[in-house]
């Protein structure tokens, strides 16, 4: 006959042991959504950030001007929408709302969770990337142009590598935020860590103890990743500034 614990910590260990498989599965899904969503969101944010930083000159042809203005307008609307609305609302609209559109988009809860994380991360990272690009001395661009590099190659070989190094701390913070924000995805039936705790807590009506279990899991995961990011950041700062422009020109000679 099963003997139930008599105190809070006894229940914590009891639930953690009995439902370890459920907590492990929830942890895996949480990490999966956070990692995949953040990486793809970084890529999207870099693209949007570069678009927003694009400049229109008098020498550009009319077609190019129209295209750049259109992309900048679309990216601005996208960034404002996803920065000014809660992620939990975005999840509801993406998962349930798209089903009611003429397209009738059907998607799994995990896919919807990743999509929301990507779009949300991309919006925030776009502003971070734009700020990182703006922090690079304009003289470096002008120097690269004087050395014969095109604006696109200047961005790829000179600006972006330095901007990337400058925004690593914000990238780390965004990932840790996403790791915790996956908890809101339980509203679209994603079986992540918070959903696991809610399900386990309901079995014995021990929600407090169940949430203590996932609090410990969240803490350990975030603590470990934070230390990793600090180590990587220090390694990046120890290196000299990028000289890719010079290397590029030397390779071309």
PDB file of C-alpha atoms in Angstrom:
ATOM      1  CA  UNK A   1       0.000   0.000   0.000  1.00  0.00           C
ATOM      2  CA  UNK A   2       1.354   3.398  -0.975  1.00  0.00           C
ATOM      3  CA  UNK A   3       2.270   5.635   1.970  1.00  0.00           C
ATOM      4  CA  UNK A   4       1.902   9.322   1.313  1.00  0.00           C
ATOM      5  CA  UNK A   5       4.471  11.799   2.664  1.00  0.00           C
ATOM      6  CA  UNK A   6       3.621  13.888   5.717  1.00  0.00           C
ATOM      7  CA  UNK A   7       5.412  17.165   4.926  1.00  0.00           C
ATOM      8  CA  UNK A   8       6.084  19.529   2.033  1.00  0.00           C
ATOM      9  CA  UNK A   9       9.611  18.402   1.225  1.00  0.00           C
ATOM     10  CA  UNK A  10       8.554  14.781   1.463  1.00  0.00           C
ATOM     11  CA  UNK A  11       5.918  15.459  -1.180  1.00  0.00           C
ATOM     12  CA  UNK A  12       8.464  17.253  -3.355  1.00  0.00           C
ATOM     13  CA  UNK A  13      10.788  14.243  -3.406  1.00  0.00           C
ATOM     14  CA  UNK A  14       7.871  11.844  -3.751  1.00  0.00           C
ATOM     15  CA  UNK A  15       6.429  13.628  -6.797  1.00  0.00           C
ATOM     16  CA  UNK A  16       9.856  14.154  -8.371  1.00  0.00           C
ATOM     17  CA  UNK A  17      10.617  10.443  -8.088  1.00  0.00           C
ATOM     18  CA  UNK A  18       7.222   9.024  -9.037  1.00  0.00           C
ATOM     19  CA  UNK A  19       6.718  11.317 -12.020  1.00  0.00           C
ATOM     20  CA  UNK A  20      10.353  11.688 -13.046  1.00  0.00           C
ATOM     21  CA  UNK A  21       9.541  10.514 -16.578  1.00  0.00           C
ATOM     22  CA  UNK A  22       6.924  13.225 -17.019  1.00  0.00           C
ATOM     23  CA  UNK A  23       9.238  15.919 -15.664  1.00  0.00           C
ATOM     24  CA  UNK A  24      12.082  14.733 -17.899  1.00  0.00           C
ATOM     25  CA  UNK A  25       9.817  14.789 -20.952  1.00  0.00           C
ATOM     26  CA  UNK A  26       8.611  18.288 -20.019  1.00  0.00           C
ATOM     27  CA  UNK A  27      12.203  19.450 -19.577  1.00  0.00           C
ATOM     28  CA  UNK A  28      13.177  18.047 -22.962  1.00  0.00           C
ATOM     29  CA  UNK A  29      10.280  19.761 -24.746  1.00  0.00           C
ATOM     30  CA  UNK A  30      11.051  23.027 -22.946  1.00  0.00           C
ATOM     31  CA  UNK A  31      14.699  22.891 -24.017  1.00  0.00           C
ATOM     32  CA  UNK A  32      13.797  21.825 -27.554  1.00  0.00           C
ATOM     33  CA  UNK A  33      11.399  24.718 -28.111  1.00  0.00           C
ATOM     34  CA  UNK A  34      13.710  27.253 -26.461  1.00  0.00           C
ATOM     35  CA  UNK A  35      16.845  26.190 -28.362  1.00  0.00           C
ATOM     36  CA  UNK A  36      15.273  25.761 -31.808  1.00  0.00           C
ATOM     37  CA  UNK A  37      13.026  28.804 -31.457  1.00  0.00           C
ATOM     38  CA  UNK A  38      15.854  31.011 -30.228  1.00  0.00           C
ATOM     39  CA  UNK A  39      18.349  29.986 -32.908  1.00  0.00           C
ATOM     40  CA  UNK A  40      15.860  30.509 -35.727  1.00  0.00           C
ATOM     41  CA  UNK A  41      14.692  33.695 -34.050  1.00  0.00           C
ATOM     42  CA  UNK A  42      18.284  34.999 -33.985  1.00  0.00           C
ATOM     43  CA  UNK A  43      18.593  34.362 -37.712  1.00  0.00           C
ATOM     44  CA  UNK A  44      15.289  36.116 -38.389  1.00  0.00           C
ATOM     45  CA  UNK A  45      16.311  38.983 -36.122  1.00  0.00           C
ATOM     46  CA  UNK A  46      19.624  39.411 -37.951  1.00  0.00           C
ATOM     47  CA  UNK A  47      17.842  39.569 -41.293  1.00  0.00           C
ATOM     48  CA  UNK A  48      15.265  42.071 -40.029  1.00  0.00           C
ATOM     49  CA  UNK A  49      17.956  44.117 -38.274  1.00  0.00           C
ATOM     50  CA  UNK A  50      20.029  44.357 -41.453  1.00  0.00           C
ATOM     51  CA  UNK A  51      16.934  45.358 -43.448  1.00  0.00           C
ATOM     52  CA  UNK A  52      16.073  48.080 -40.952  1.00  0.00           C
ATOM     53  CA  UNK A  53      19.643  49.386 -41.111  1.00  0.00           C
ATOM     54  CA  UNK A  54      19.615  49.540 -44.910  1.00  0.00           C
ATOM     55  CA  UNK A  55      20.140  53.025 -46.286  1.00  0.00           C
ATOM     56  CA  UNK A  56      18.633  54.543 -49.420  1.00  0.00           C
ATOM     57  CA  UNK A  57      20.953  56.806 -51.394  1.00  0.00           C
ATOM     58  CA  UNK A  58      20.276  59.208 -54.210  1.00  0.00           C
ATOM     59  CA  UNK A  59      22.203  56.974 -56.605  1.00  0.00           C
ATOM     60  CA  UNK A  60      19.882  54.011 -56.046  1.00  0.00           C
ATOM     61  CA  UNK A  61      17.502  53.216 -58.880  1.00  0.00           C
ATOM     62  CA  UNK A  62      13.738  53.680 -58.274  1.00  0.00           C
ATOM     63  CA  UNK A  63      13.020  49.938 -58.157  1.00  0.00           C
ATOM     64  CA  UNK A  64      15.627  49.381 -55.461  1.00  0.00           C
ATOM     65  CA  UNK A  65      14.239  52.293 -53.445  1.00  0.00           C
ATOM     66  CA  UNK A  66      10.711  50.860 -53.621  1.00  0.00           C
ATOM     67  CA  UNK A  67      11.880  47.382 -52.592  1.00  0.00           C
ATOM     68  CA  UNK A  68      13.917  48.677 -49.655  1.00  0.00           C
ATOM     69  CA  UNK A  69      11.083  50.908 -48.435  1.00  0.00           C
ATOM     70  CA  UNK A  70       8.598  48.025 -48.731  1.00  0.00           C
ATOM     71  CA  UNK A  71      10.794  45.626 -46.750  1.00  0.00           C
ATOM     72  CA  UNK A  72      11.548  48.262 -44.116  1.00  0.00           C
ATOM     73  CA  UNK A  73       7.827  48.997 -43.760  1.00  0.00           C
ATOM     74  CA  UNK A  74       6.894  45.332 -43.422  1.00  0.00           C
ATOM     75  CA  UNK A  75       9.684  44.676 -40.916  1.00  0.00           C
ATOM     76  CA  UNK A  76       8.676  47.699 -38.834  1.00  0.00           C
ATOM     77  CA  UNK A  77       5.055  46.532 -38.630  1.00  0.00           C
ATOM     78  CA  UNK A  78       6.178  42.995 -37.725  1.00  0.00           C
ATOM     79  CA  UNK A  79       8.516  44.214 -34.971  1.00  0.00           C
ATOM     80  CA  UNK A  80       5.917  46.536 -33.443  1.00  0.00           C
ATOM     81  CA  UNK A  81       3.198  43.870 -33.405  1.00  0.00           C
ATOM     82  CA  UNK A  82       5.296  41.195 -31.719  1.00  0.00           C
ATOM     83  CA  UNK A  83       7.024  43.554 -29.286  1.00  0.00           C
ATOM     84  CA  UNK A  84       3.753  45.155 -28.173  1.00  0.00           C
ATOM     85  CA  UNK A  85       1.655  42.024 -27.586  1.00  0.00           C
ATOM     86  CA  UNK A  86       2.046  39.264 -24.949  1.00  0.00           C
ATOM     87  CA  UNK A  87       3.533  35.973 -26.044  1.00  0.00           C
ATOM     88  CA  UNK A  88       0.612  34.072 -24.526  1.00  0.00           C
ATOM     89  CA  UNK A  89      -1.816  35.977 -26.780  1.00  0.00           C
ATOM     90  CA  UNK A  90       0.415  35.370 -29.804  1.00  0.00           C
ATOM     91  CA  UNK A  91       0.368  31.646 -29.042  1.00  0.00           C
ATOM     92  CA  UNK A  92      -3.434  31.588 -28.897  1.00  0.00           C
ATOM     93  CA  UNK A  93      -3.756  33.479 -32.184  1.00  0.00           C
ATOM     94  CA  UNK A  94      -1.195  31.351 -34.016  1.00  0.00           C
ATOM     95  CA  UNK A  95      -2.502  27.980 -32.807  1.00  0.00           C
ATOM     96  CA  UNK A  96      -6.250  28.548 -32.574  1.00  0.00           C
ATOM     97  CA  UNK A  97      -6.757  31.657 -34.694  1.00  0.00           C
ATOM     98  CA  UNK A  98      -5.060  30.375 -37.845  1.00  0.00           C
ATOM     99  CA  UNK A  99      -7.354  27.350 -37.827  1.00  0.00           C
ATOM    100  CA  UNK A 100     -10.325  29.660 -38.345  1.00  0.00           C
ATOM    101  CA  UNK A 101      -8.834  31.470 -41.316  1.00  0.00           C
ATOM    102  CA  UNK A 102      -9.693  30.485 -44.925  1.00  0.00           C
ATOM    103  CA  UNK A 103      -6.335  28.716 -45.054  1.00  0.00           C
ATOM    104  CA  UNK A 104      -7.336  26.554 -42.104  1.00  0.00           C
ATOM    105  CA  UNK A 105      -3.728  26.050 -41.007  1.00  0.00           C
ATOM    106  CA  UNK A 106      -3.336  22.943 -38.857  1.00  0.00           C
ATOM    107  CA  UNK A 107      -0.216  22.522 -36.766  1.00  0.00           C
ATOM    108  CA  UNK A 108       0.943  20.556 -33.759  1.00  0.00           C
ATOM    109  CA  UNK A 109       1.222  22.363 -30.398  1.00  0.00           C
ATOM    110  CA  UNK A 110       5.019  22.000 -30.395  1.00  0.00           C
ATOM    111  CA  UNK A 111       5.352  23.404 -33.919  1.00  0.00           C
ATOM    112  CA  UNK A 112       3.086  26.316 -32.985  1.00  0.00           C
ATOM    113  CA  UNK A 113       5.182  26.897 -29.857  1.00  0.00           C
ATOM    114  CA  UNK A 114       8.395  26.995 -31.876  1.00  0.00           C
ATOM    115  CA  UNK A 115       6.818  29.322 -34.447  1.00  0.00           C
ATOM    116  CA  UNK A 116       5.668  31.756 -31.761  1.00  0.00           C
ATOM    117  CA  UNK A 117       9.095  31.655 -30.101  1.00  0.00           C
ATOM    118  CA  UNK A 118      10.814  32.344 -33.440  1.00  0.00           C
ATOM    119  CA  UNK A 119       8.571  35.276 -34.296  1.00  0.00           C
ATOM    120  CA  UNK A 120       8.803  36.741 -30.799  1.00  0.00           C
ATOM    121  CA  UNK A 121      12.573  36.350 -30.622  1.00  0.00           C
ATOM    122  CA  UNK A 122      13.033  37.748 -34.127  1.00  0.00           C
ATOM    123  CA  UNK A 123      11.161  40.923 -33.214  1.00  0.00           C
ATOM    124  CA  UNK A 124      13.278  41.600 -30.126  1.00  0.00           C
ATOM    125  CA  UNK A 125      16.542  40.556 -31.741  1.00  0.00           C
ATOM    126  CA  UNK A 126      15.888  42.841 -34.721  1.00  0.00           C
ATOM    127  CA  UNK A 127      16.107  45.874 -32.447  1.00  0.00           C
ATOM    128  CA  UNK A 128      19.166  44.431 -30.709  1.00  0.00           C
ATOM    129  CA  UNK A 129      20.922  43.790 -34.023  1.00  0.00           C
ATOM    130  CA  UNK A 130      20.049  47.251 -35.294  1.00  0.00           C
ATOM    131  CA  UNK A 131      21.507  48.746 -32.130  1.00  0.00           C
ATOM    132  CA  UNK A 132      24.591  46.525 -32.425  1.00  0.00           C
ATOM    133  CA  UNK A 133      25.156  47.615 -36.019  1.00  0.00           C
ATOM    134  CA  UNK A 134      24.702  51.230 -35.017  1.00  0.00           C
ATOM    135  CA  UNK A 135      27.363  50.854 -32.310  1.00  0.00           C
ATOM    136  CA  UNK A 136      30.054  50.139 -34.909  1.00  0.00           C
ATOM    137  CA  UNK A 137      32.105  53.205 -35.816  1.00  0.00           C
ATOM    138  CA  UNK A 138      30.925  54.607 -39.160  1.00  0.00           C
ATOM    139  CA  UNK A 139      34.554  55.262 -40.041  1.00  0.00           C
ATOM    140  CA  UNK A 140      35.053  51.516 -40.456  1.00  0.00           C
ATOM    141  CA  UNK A 141      32.365  51.387 -43.134  1.00  0.00           C
ATOM    142  CA  UNK A 142      33.790  54.395 -44.889  1.00  0.00           C
ATOM    143  CA  UNK A 143      37.263  52.876 -44.722  1.00  0.00           C
ATOM    144  CA  UNK A 144      36.021  49.592 -46.170  1.00  0.00           C
ATOM    145  CA  UNK A 145      34.259  51.436 -49.002  1.00  0.00           C
ATOM    146  CA  UNK A 146      37.435  53.391 -49.712  1.00  0.00           C
ATOM    147  CA  UNK A 147      39.284  50.057 -49.968  1.00  0.00           C
ATOM    148  CA  UNK A 148      36.882  48.964 -52.696  1.00  0.00           C
ATOM    149  CA  UNK A 149      34.379  46.863 -50.748  1.00  0.00           C
ATOM    150  CA  UNK A 150      30.703  47.034 -51.673  1.00  0.00           C
ATOM    151  CA  UNK A 151      28.125  47.949 -48.980  1.00  0.00           C
ATOM    152  CA  UNK A 152      26.943  44.320 -48.801  1.00  0.00           C
ATOM    153  CA  UNK A 153      30.455  42.919 -48.370  1.00  0.00           C
ATOM    154  CA  UNK A 154      31.236  45.648 -45.849  1.00  0.00           C
ATOM    155  CA  UNK A 155      28.217  44.553 -43.817  1.00  0.00           C
ATOM    156  CA  UNK A 156      29.174  40.856 -44.005  1.00  0.00           C
ATOM    157  CA  UNK A 157      32.932  41.111 -43.461  1.00  0.00           C
ATOM    158  CA  UNK A 158      33.288  44.202 -41.284  1.00  0.00           C
ATOM    159  CA  UNK A 159      30.111  45.243 -39.482  1.00  0.00           C
ATOM    160  CA  UNK A 160      28.218  42.051 -38.621  1.00  0.00           C
ATOM    161  CA  UNK A 161      31.133  40.146 -37.000  1.00  0.00           C
ATOM    162  CA  UNK A 162      31.757  43.044 -34.622  1.00  0.00           C
ATOM    163  CA  UNK A 163      28.050  43.607 -34.020  1.00  0.00           C
ATOM    164  CA  UNK A 164      27.653  39.909 -33.233  1.00  0.00           C
ATOM    165  CA  UNK A 165      30.320  40.117 -30.552  1.00  0.00           C
ATOM    166  CA  UNK A 166      28.647  43.177 -29.029  1.00  0.00           C
ATOM    167  CA  UNK A 167      25.197  41.605 -28.787  1.00  0.00           C
ATOM    168  CA  UNK A 168      26.186  38.228 -27.329  1.00  0.00           C
ATOM    169  CA  UNK A 169      25.064  39.260 -23.801  1.00  0.00           C
ATOM    170  CA  UNK A 170      21.614  40.217 -25.102  1.00  0.00           C
ATOM    171  CA  UNK A 171      21.424  36.977 -27.090  1.00  0.00           C
ATOM    172  CA  UNK A 172      22.111  35.023 -23.898  1.00  0.00           C
ATOM    173  CA  UNK A 173      19.446  36.959 -21.999  1.00  0.00           C
ATOM    174  CA  UNK A 174      16.941  36.330 -24.790  1.00  0.00           C
ATOM    175  CA  UNK A 175      17.586  32.589 -24.694  1.00  0.00           C
ATOM    176  CA  UNK A 176      17.161  32.437 -20.912  1.00  0.00           C
ATOM    177  CA  UNK A 177      13.961  34.454 -21.221  1.00  0.00           C
ATOM    178  CA  UNK A 178      12.640  32.081 -23.885  1.00  0.00           C
ATOM    179  CA  UNK A 179      13.515  29.135 -21.681  1.00  0.00           C
ATOM    180  CA  UNK A 180      11.225  30.485 -18.974  1.00  0.00           C
ATOM    181  CA  UNK A 181       8.570  31.889 -21.304  1.00  0.00           C
ATOM    182  CA  UNK A 182       7.870  28.458 -22.762  1.00  0.00           C
ATOM    183  CA  UNK A 183       5.716  28.010 -19.659  1.00  0.00           C
ATOM    184  CA  UNK A 184       2.968  30.133 -21.270  1.00  0.00           C
ATOM    185  CA  UNK A 185       2.695  27.620 -24.107  1.00  0.00           C
ATOM    186  CA  UNK A 186       0.675  25.310 -21.884  1.00  0.00           C
ATOM    187  CA  UNK A 187      -2.365  27.326 -23.053  1.00  0.00           C
ATOM    188  CA  UNK A 188      -2.048  25.617 -26.453  1.00  0.00           C
ATOM    189  CA  UNK A 189      -1.518  22.168 -24.909  1.00  0.00           C
ATOM    190  CA  UNK A 190       2.268  22.026 -25.269  1.00  0.00           C
ATOM    191  CA  UNK A 191       3.452  19.379 -22.799  1.00  0.00           C
ATOM    192  CA  UNK A 192       6.366  21.445 -21.541  1.00  0.00           C
ATOM    193  CA  UNK A 193       7.650  21.677 -17.969  1.00  0.00           C
ATOM    194  CA  UNK A 194       4.862  23.835 -16.566  1.00  0.00           C
ATOM    195  CA  UNK A 195       2.181  21.603 -18.076  1.00  0.00           C
ATOM    196  CA  UNK A 196       3.899  18.587 -16.525  1.00  0.00           C
ATOM    197  CA  UNK A 197       3.840  20.251 -13.095  1.00  0.00           C
ATOM    198  CA  UNK A 198       0.183  21.190 -13.454  1.00  0.00           C
ATOM    199  CA  UNK A 199      -0.723  17.637 -14.447  1.00  0.00           C
ATOM    200  CA  UNK A 200       1.302  16.043 -11.637  1.00  0.00           C
ATOM    201  CA  UNK A 201      -0.027  18.496  -9.060  1.00  0.00           C
ATOM    202  CA  UNK A 202      -3.598  17.684 -10.021  1.00  0.00           C
ATOM    203  CA  UNK A 203      -3.133  13.991  -9.297  1.00  0.00           C
ATOM    204  CA  UNK A 204      -2.686  14.596  -5.557  1.00  0.00           C
ATOM    205  CA  UNK A 205      -3.837  18.220  -5.344  1.00  0.00           C
ATOM    206  CA  UNK A 206      -0.269  19.121  -4.422  1.00  0.00           C
ATOM    207  CA  UNK A 207       0.318  22.000  -6.835  1.00  0.00           C
ATOM    208  CA  UNK A 208       2.702  23.897  -4.566  1.00  0.00           C
ATOM    209  CA  UNK A 209       5.005  20.917  -4.184  1.00  0.00           C
ATOM    210  CA  UNK A 210       4.815  20.135  -7.901  1.00  0.00           C
ATOM    211  CA  UNK A 211       5.738  23.699  -8.818  1.00  0.00           C
ATOM    212  CA  UNK A 212       8.669  23.535  -6.396  1.00  0.00           C
ATOM    213  CA  UNK A 213      10.005  20.615  -8.439  1.00  0.00           C
ATOM    214  CA  UNK A 214       9.967  22.538 -11.719  1.00  0.00           C
ATOM    215  CA  UNK A 215      11.268  25.678  -9.991  1.00  0.00           C
ATOM    216  CA  UNK A 216      14.370  23.680  -9.076  1.00  0.00           C
ATOM    217  CA  UNK A 217      14.639  22.335 -12.637  1.00  0.00           C
ATOM    218  CA  UNK A 218      14.291  25.812 -14.169  1.00  0.00           C
ATOM    219  CA  UNK A 219      16.901  27.159 -11.753  1.00  0.00           C
ATOM    220  CA  UNK A 220      19.456  24.459 -12.564  1.00  0.00           C
ATOM    221  CA  UNK A 221      18.989  24.793 -16.326  1.00  0.00           C
ATOM    222  CA  UNK A 222      19.169  28.599 -16.326  1.00  0.00           C
ATOM    223  CA  UNK A 223      22.122  28.616 -13.921  1.00  0.00           C
ATOM    224  CA  UNK A 224      24.125  26.212 -16.090  1.00  0.00           C
ATOM    225  CA  UNK A 225      23.387  28.027 -19.353  1.00  0.00           C
ATOM    226  CA  UNK A 226      24.110  31.403 -17.760  1.00  0.00           C
ATOM    227  CA  UNK A 227      27.562  30.207 -16.688  1.00  0.00           C
ATOM    228  CA  UNK A 228      28.207  28.858 -20.194  1.00  0.00           C
ATOM    229  CA  UNK A 229      27.238  32.188 -21.767  1.00  0.00           C
ATOM    230  CA  UNK A 230      29.446  34.124 -19.344  1.00  0.00           C
ATOM    231  CA  UNK A 231      32.386  31.870 -20.273  1.00  0.00           C
ATOM    232  CA  UNK A 232      31.770  32.336 -24.012  1.00  0.00           C
ATOM    233  CA  UNK A 233      31.400  36.097 -23.592  1.00  0.00           C
ATOM    234  CA  UNK A 234      34.720  36.350 -21.764  1.00  0.00           C
ATOM    235  CA  UNK A 235      36.437  34.294 -24.459  1.00  0.00           C
ATOM    236  CA  UNK A 236      35.037  36.571 -27.156  1.00  0.00           C
ATOM    237  CA  UNK A 237      36.126  39.706 -25.309  1.00  0.00           C
ATOM    238  CA  UNK A 238      39.648  38.381 -24.915  1.00  0.00           C
ATOM    239  CA  UNK A 239      40.051  38.237 -28.685  1.00  0.00           C
ATOM    240  CA  UNK A 240      41.187  41.177 -30.739  1.00  0.00           C
ATOM    241  CA  UNK A 241      38.722  43.033 -32.947  1.00  0.00           C
ATOM    242  CA  UNK A 242      37.923  41.448 -36.281  1.00  0.00           C
ATOM    243  CA  UNK A 243      40.142  42.285 -39.229  1.00  0.00           C
ATOM    244  CA  UNK A 244      38.098  40.424 -41.811  1.00  0.00           C
ATOM    245  CA  UNK A 245      38.086  43.325 -44.228  1.00  0.00           C
ATOM    246  CA  UNK A 246      41.856  43.275 -44.533  1.00  0.00           C
ATOM    247  CA  UNK A 247      41.904  39.484 -44.811  1.00  0.00           C
ATOM    248  CA  UNK A 248      39.243  39.642 -47.500  1.00  0.00           C
ATOM    249  CA  UNK A 249      41.221  42.140 -49.547  1.00  0.00           C
ATOM    250  CA  UNK A 250      44.456  40.189 -49.090  1.00  0.00           C
ATOM    251  CA  UNK A 251      42.746  37.038 -50.308  1.00  0.00           C
ATOM    252  CA  UNK A 252      41.513  38.896 -53.346  1.00  0.00           C
ATOM    253  CA  UNK A 253      44.981  40.051 -54.370  1.00  0.00           C
TER     254      UNK A 253
END
